[in-house]
Steps between C-alpha positions, in 0.01 A plus 500: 500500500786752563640410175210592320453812675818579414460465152152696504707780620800497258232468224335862605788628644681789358166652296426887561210629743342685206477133284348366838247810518445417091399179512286578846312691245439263269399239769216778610398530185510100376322373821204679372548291161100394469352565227747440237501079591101465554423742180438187294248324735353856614431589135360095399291451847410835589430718223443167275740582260592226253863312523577664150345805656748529806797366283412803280504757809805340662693554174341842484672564842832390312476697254472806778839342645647521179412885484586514878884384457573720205326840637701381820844427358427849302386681815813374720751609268340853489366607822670234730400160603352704928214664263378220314519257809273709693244621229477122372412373879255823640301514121526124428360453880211696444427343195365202665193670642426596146544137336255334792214712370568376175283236299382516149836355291573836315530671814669262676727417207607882526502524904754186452700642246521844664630328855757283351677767279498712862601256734792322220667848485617419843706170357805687320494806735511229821778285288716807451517641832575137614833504335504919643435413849764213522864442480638372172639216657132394610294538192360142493448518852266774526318383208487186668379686833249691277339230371539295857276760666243534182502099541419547928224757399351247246537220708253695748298707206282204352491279785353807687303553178321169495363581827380843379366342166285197714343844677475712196739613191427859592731486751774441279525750331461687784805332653696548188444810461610641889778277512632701178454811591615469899901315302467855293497669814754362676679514197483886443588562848777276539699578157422869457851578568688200519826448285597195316791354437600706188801459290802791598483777217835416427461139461581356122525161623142325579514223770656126487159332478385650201478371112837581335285603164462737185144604605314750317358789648154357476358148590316504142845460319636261686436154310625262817294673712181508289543124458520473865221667552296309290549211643464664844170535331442140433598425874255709642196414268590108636560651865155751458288153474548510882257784557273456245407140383617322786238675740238415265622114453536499883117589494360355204707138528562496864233703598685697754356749719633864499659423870671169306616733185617759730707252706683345183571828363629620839764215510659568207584865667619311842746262291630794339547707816644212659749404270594758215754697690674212632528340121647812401735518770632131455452502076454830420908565392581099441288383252465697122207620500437348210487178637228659808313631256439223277458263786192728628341478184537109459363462878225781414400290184488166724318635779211605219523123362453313822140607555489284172610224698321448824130616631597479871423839672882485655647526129386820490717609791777312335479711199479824678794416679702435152332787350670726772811366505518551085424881621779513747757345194417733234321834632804639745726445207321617227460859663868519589588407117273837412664714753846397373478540197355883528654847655359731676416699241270238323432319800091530493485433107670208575290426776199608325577256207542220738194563673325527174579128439316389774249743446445349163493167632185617689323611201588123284458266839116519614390556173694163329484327862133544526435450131708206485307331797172587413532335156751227604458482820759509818706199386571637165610850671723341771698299194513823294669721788767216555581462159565844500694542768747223346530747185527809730773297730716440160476885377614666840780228507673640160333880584654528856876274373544784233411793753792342753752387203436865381605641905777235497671590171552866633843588675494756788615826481784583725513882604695647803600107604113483524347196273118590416259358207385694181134479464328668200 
């Protein structure tokens, strides 16, 4: 037991108060994550929408993401990553009181696609002041610490959801809605004046852990990247299934109550919070990333498949467990890729274009995953998602080995008996 508290503490050791305070925020704010994983059933069993119906306003609420990330990555770069954070969490938070007065599909098509381009501004702002608010050294850390808090939040947000939902769905928006705006509060008040961890003026040479590469002054020219980022696409719209045709086939096949949807969802967060951190701290700078990335999509593709093979109610723990692990090989790693291959400069493009990916991915996932199971059926979609994960798996292997052949192949520059890395 020592032992392992002793590694717990190297693993968050050495991370600045400010990324602490950060990802504080974003637990606020994700522990009031409601609405987003019971929007399929609330729109199907409550406003008696069809399945192609809700598929249609869950890709709808992509397509706001999409819109989200790039006005974000835009915003950040031009009037700073403190603005957009707090505009994105007080008007995205109030949003919610709007959308649960919503229910003809035009208007609720529009409510959705108006939150989600609000609240998704927040992703490349809250990704760039990450790698602000922390030292260089610790980049993949405080992602890692980021996402471990948005994973405690959402380990609490639908499992305290199902409860609401079994009373009534009004409540979560409600929920939703003050939990955003009370993280935008403490946010503004916290990091009104608070300094990062900014490069020196006089520094030419960036940092040890970044990508030794040509890159082009925006994301949009860079070919590696953009390949990268597609497939970060393909990752997601596998990973997306999670929260939107897996609550349905927990209901519809398994026939789940809220309270047992809410509890599945909720343990994927508590694997993550229990274990991301301490992967990265034992993995993190010994195995290619590469290699963790590809594994995560072969495990994510597997865990998707089993439900093929068994109808015991325990697989379905099984496969949540696998899915989360997958998330803890390939999601830390991903984001640090993104950060190190950008400057400060064209940090939020970068961002934003990252973001975008998975933004995209939640425009293509409901709509094929709900299409495809509606026609098919639930067996067909669970085969499709692996088999794509398998193709996904082989394109980040040769994406990702050219992006750290291309870091590899550059020398350092010695200056003043100094050695530093060129990056574009």
């Amino acid at each position: 037991m020592k032992s392992l508290l002793l590694l717990y503490r190297n693993a968050f050791g050495g991370l600045s108060r400010p990324a602490w305070m950060m990802s504080l925020v974003m637990f606020i704010n994700r522990s009031g994550a409601m609405v987003t994983p019971f929007l399929a059933v609330y729109l199907t069993e409550v406003l008696g929408y069809s399945l192609k119906e809700a598929g249609m306003i869950l890709s709808i609420y992509g397509l706001g993401s999409v819109c989200g990330s790039f006005l974000g990555g835009w915003l950040t770069d031009r009037v700073g990553h403190f603005k957009v954070q707090f505009l994105s969490l007080t008007v995205g938070g109030s949003l919610y009181f709007l959308l649960l007065n919503l229910r003809e599909f035009e208007y609720m098509a529009a409510g959705v696609f108006i939150l989600s381009l609000v609240n998704d501004t927040l992703r490349p702002a809250n990704a760039a002041s990450i790698s602000y608010y922390s030292r260089p050294e610790n980049v993949t850390r405080a992602f890692s610490l980021n996402r471990m808090a948005l994973n405690l939040g959402f380990s609490i947000g639908p499992a305290l959801g199902g409860f609401l939902a079994a009373i009534s769905y009004r409540w979560l928006f409600i929920a939703d809605g003050v939990t955003c705006i009370s993280a935008g509060i403490f946010f503004f008040f916290y990091f009104r004046n608070q300094q990062g961890h900014r490069p020196q003026p006089k520094q030419k040479k960036p940092t040890q852990n970044q990508l030794a590469i040509p890159t082009e002054s925006s994301p949009y020219r860079d070919v590696p990247f953009l390949l990268f980022t597609v497939l970060c696409c393909s990752f997601a719209a596998i990973f997306f299934q999670f929260i939107t045709t897996l609550p349905l086939y927990y209901r519809q096949v398994y026939q789940l109550s809220e309270t047992g949807i809410g509890s599945l969802l909720a343990f994927n967060g508590f694997i993550v919070f229990m274990l991301e951190m301490i992967a990265v701290y034992l993995i993190g700078d010994k195995v290619r990333k590469s290699v963790l990335i590809v594994s995560g999509l072969l495990i994510l593709g597997f865990s998707f498949v089993l439900l093929n093979l068994s109808t015991q109610v325990s697989i379905l723990y099984v496969t949540m467990l696998l899915l989360s692990l997958a998330e803890i090989l390939a999601m830390p790693f991903m984001a640090t890729i993104t950060v190190e291959r950008s400057t400060e400069s064209n940090r939020g493009a970068y961002m934003g274009l990252y973001t975008i990916s998975y933004a995209a991915a939640h425009v293509v996932a409901p709509y094929l995953g709900t299409t495809i199971a509606s026609r098919y059926g639930f067996d067909t979609l669970w085969w499709s998602v692996g088999g794509l994960a398998v193709i996904t798996a082989v394109g980040f292997y040769f994406v990702v080995q050219y992006m750290e052949r291309e870091r590899l192949s550059k020398q350092p520059i010695v200056a003043s008996g100094e050695a530093g890395v060129m990056i574009g």
